[in-house]
């Protein structure tokens, strides 16, 4: 009985110290960087997930919207990519690659006047 109590206490201690095995919180810059790494590796679904997590972490920064738009474009979801780029353009510090991706999307939608 005493051995079982010691084992149980050890398991509780390990569980508490390890944080319960939950998902670790990554910072916004780390998520965006990991998203671009996944994108460069051609893993667009992982990139989509990482950029979505980055937007959840800081919805006011534009960089994750740029990456998410590019990932959506590569996943052939042009309409959603257009909306994502549009939303990202209203956020803080939109990067040039957001506008480049948006231009590609508008061109793919045959909205030539807006893509220039």
PDB file of C-alpha atoms in Angstrom, residues 13-106:
ATOM      1  CA  UNK A  13       4.539  15.396  -9.199  1.00  0.00           C
ATOM      2  CA  UNK A  14       5.672  14.562 -12.748  1.00  0.00           C
ATOM      3  CA  UNK A  15       2.298  15.629 -14.153  1.00  0.00           C
ATOM      4  CA  UNK A  16       2.467  18.991 -12.376  1.00  0.00           C
ATOM      5  CA  UNK A  17       6.097  19.647 -13.304  1.00  0.00           C
ATOM      6  CA  UNK A  18       5.573  18.811 -16.972  1.00  0.00           C
ATOM      7  CA  UNK A  19       2.513  21.000 -17.314  1.00  0.00           C
ATOM      8  CA  UNK A  20       0.163  18.128 -17.960  1.00  0.00           C
ATOM      9  CA  UNK A  21       1.324  17.481 -21.484  1.00  0.00           C
ATOM     10  CA  UNK A  22      -0.753  20.337 -22.896  1.00  0.00           C
ATOM     11  CA  UNK A  23       0.045  22.264 -26.045  1.00  0.00           C
ATOM     12  CA  UNK A  24       2.861  24.729 -25.469  1.00  0.00           C
ATOM     13  CA  UNK A  25       2.232  28.376 -26.252  1.00  0.00           C
ATOM     14  CA  UNK A  26       4.526  29.735 -28.937  1.00  0.00           C
ATOM     15  CA  UNK A  27       5.027  33.442 -29.430  1.00  0.00           C
ATOM     16  CA  UNK A  28       3.617  35.273 -32.437  1.00  0.00           C
ATOM     17  CA  UNK A  29       7.035  35.723 -34.108  1.00  0.00           C
ATOM     18  CA  UNK A  30       7.884  32.039 -33.561  1.00  0.00           C
ATOM     19  CA  UNK A  31       4.578  30.938 -35.086  1.00  0.00           C
ATOM     20  CA  UNK A  32       5.042  33.173 -38.133  1.00  0.00           C
ATOM     21  CA  UNK A  33       8.617  31.953 -38.611  1.00  0.00           C
ATOM     22  CA  UNK A  34       7.525  28.326 -38.267  1.00  0.00           C
ATOM     23  CA  UNK A  35       4.749  29.015 -40.763  1.00  0.00           C
ATOM     24  CA  UNK A  36       7.216  30.288 -43.347  1.00  0.00           C
ATOM     25  CA  UNK A  37       9.441  27.259 -42.731  1.00  0.00           C
ATOM     26  CA  UNK A  38       6.505  24.907 -43.320  1.00  0.00           C
ATOM     27  CA  UNK A  39       5.548  26.911 -46.407  1.00  0.00           C
ATOM     28  CA  UNK A  40       9.100  26.680 -47.779  1.00  0.00           C
ATOM     29  CA  UNK A  41       9.004  22.906 -47.197  1.00  0.00           C
ATOM     30  CA  UNK A  42       5.774  22.679 -49.194  1.00  0.00           C
ATOM     31  CA  UNK A  43       3.680  21.708 -46.156  1.00  0.00           C
ATOM     32  CA  UNK A  44       0.889  24.197 -46.797  1.00  0.00           C
ATOM     33  CA  UNK A  45      -1.545  22.575 -44.359  1.00  0.00           C
ATOM     34  CA  UNK A  46       0.956  22.958 -41.513  1.00  0.00           C
ATOM     35  CA  UNK A  47       1.655  26.533 -42.625  1.00  0.00           C
ATOM     36  CA  UNK A  48      -2.098  27.223 -42.597  1.00  0.00           C
ATOM     37  CA  UNK A  49      -2.350  25.899 -39.039  1.00  0.00           C
ATOM     38  CA  UNK A  50       0.672  27.836 -37.779  1.00  0.00           C
ATOM     39  CA  UNK A  51      -0.491  31.126 -39.322  1.00  0.00           C
ATOM     40  CA  UNK A  52      -3.977  30.591 -37.883  1.00  0.00           C
ATOM     41  CA  UNK A  53      -2.413  30.083 -34.446  1.00  0.00           C
ATOM     42  CA  UNK A  54      -0.345  33.251 -34.945  1.00  0.00           C
ATOM     43  CA  UNK A  55      -3.489  35.230 -35.795  1.00  0.00           C
ATOM     44  CA  UNK A  56      -5.130  33.861 -32.648  1.00  0.00           C
ATOM     45  CA  UNK A  57      -2.059  34.981 -30.660  1.00  0.00           C
ATOM     46  CA  UNK A  58      -2.052  38.532 -32.107  1.00  0.00           C
ATOM     47  CA  UNK A  59      -4.886  39.370 -34.514  1.00  0.00           C
ATOM     48  CA  UNK A  60      -3.691  42.946 -35.037  1.00  0.00           C
ATOM     49  CA  UNK A  61      -0.379  42.098 -36.752  1.00  0.00           C
ATOM     50  CA  UNK A  62      -0.439  41.685 -40.547  1.00  0.00           C
ATOM     51  CA  UNK A  63       2.462  39.258 -41.106  1.00  0.00           C
ATOM     52  CA  UNK A  64       0.447  36.143 -40.240  1.00  0.00           C
ATOM     53  CA  UNK A  65      -2.345  37.223 -42.589  1.00  0.00           C
ATOM     54  CA  UNK A  66       0.221  37.468 -45.385  1.00  0.00           C
ATOM     55  CA  UNK A  67       1.459  33.949 -44.728  1.00  0.00           C
ATOM     56  CA  UNK A  68      -2.057  32.582 -44.326  1.00  0.00           C
ATOM     57  CA  UNK A  69      -3.092  34.161 -47.621  1.00  0.00           C
ATOM     58  CA  UNK A  70      -0.141  32.576 -49.429  1.00  0.00           C
ATOM     59  CA  UNK A  71      -0.870  29.177 -47.846  1.00  0.00           C
ATOM     60  CA  UNK A  72      -4.525  29.420 -48.885  1.00  0.00           C
ATOM     61  CA  UNK A  73      -3.455  30.327 -52.399  1.00  0.00           C
ATOM     62  CA  UNK A  74      -1.219  27.242 -52.578  1.00  0.00           C
ATOM     63  CA  UNK A  75      -4.123  25.153 -51.238  1.00  0.00           C
ATOM     64  CA  UNK A  76      -6.257  26.471 -54.155  1.00  0.00           C
ATOM     65  CA  UNK A  77      -8.601  28.446 -51.945  1.00  0.00           C
ATOM     66  CA  UNK A  78      -8.373  31.683 -53.904  1.00  0.00           C
ATOM     67  CA  UNK A  79     -11.554  33.303 -52.564  1.00  0.00           C
ATOM     68  CA  UNK A  80     -10.538  32.798 -48.931  1.00  0.00           C
ATOM     69  CA  UNK A  81      -7.002  33.973 -49.729  1.00  0.00           C
ATOM     70  CA  UNK A  82      -8.470  37.180 -51.171  1.00  0.00           C
ATOM     71  CA  UNK A  83     -10.423  37.822 -47.977  1.00  0.00           C
ATOM     72  CA  UNK A  84      -7.392  37.055 -45.834  1.00  0.00           C
ATOM     73  CA  UNK A  85      -5.155  39.440 -47.770  1.00  0.00           C
ATOM     74  CA  UNK A  86      -7.884  42.091 -47.614  1.00  0.00           C
ATOM     75  CA  UNK A  87      -8.174  41.720 -43.838  1.00  0.00           C
ATOM     76  CA  UNK A  88      -4.398  41.694 -43.412  1.00  0.00           C
ATOM     77  CA  UNK A  89      -4.059  44.934 -45.360  1.00  0.00           C
ATOM     78  CA  UNK A  90      -5.977  46.716 -42.580  1.00  0.00           C
ATOM     79  CA  UNK A  91      -3.720  45.425 -39.786  1.00  0.00           C
ATOM     80  CA  UNK A  92      -0.512  46.796 -38.294  1.00  0.00           C
ATOM     81  CA  UNK A  93       2.553  46.882 -40.568  1.00  0.00           C
ATOM     82  CA  UNK A  94       1.343  44.932 -43.621  1.00  0.00           C
ATOM     83  CA  UNK A  95       4.435  43.498 -45.360  1.00  0.00           C
ATOM     84  CA  UNK A  96       5.091  43.799 -49.090  1.00  0.00           C
ATOM     85  CA  UNK A  97       4.570  40.063 -49.583  1.00  0.00           C
ATOM     86  CA  UNK A  98       0.964  40.509 -48.441  1.00  0.00           C
ATOM     87  CA  UNK A  99       0.326  42.898 -51.323  1.00  0.00           C
ATOM     88  CA  UNK A 100       2.284  40.711 -53.753  1.00  0.00           C
ATOM     89  CA  UNK A 101       0.169  37.692 -52.833  1.00  0.00           C
ATOM     90  CA  UNK A 102      -3.014  39.720 -53.004  1.00  0.00           C
ATOM     91  CA  UNK A 103      -2.053  40.884 -56.483  1.00  0.00           C
ATOM     92  CA  UNK A 104      -1.588  37.260 -57.603  1.00  0.00           C
ATOM     93  CA  UNK A 105      -4.988  36.335 -56.152  1.00  0.00           C
ATOM     94  CA  UNK A 106      -6.751  39.233 -57.841  1.00  0.00           C
TER      95      UNK A 106
END
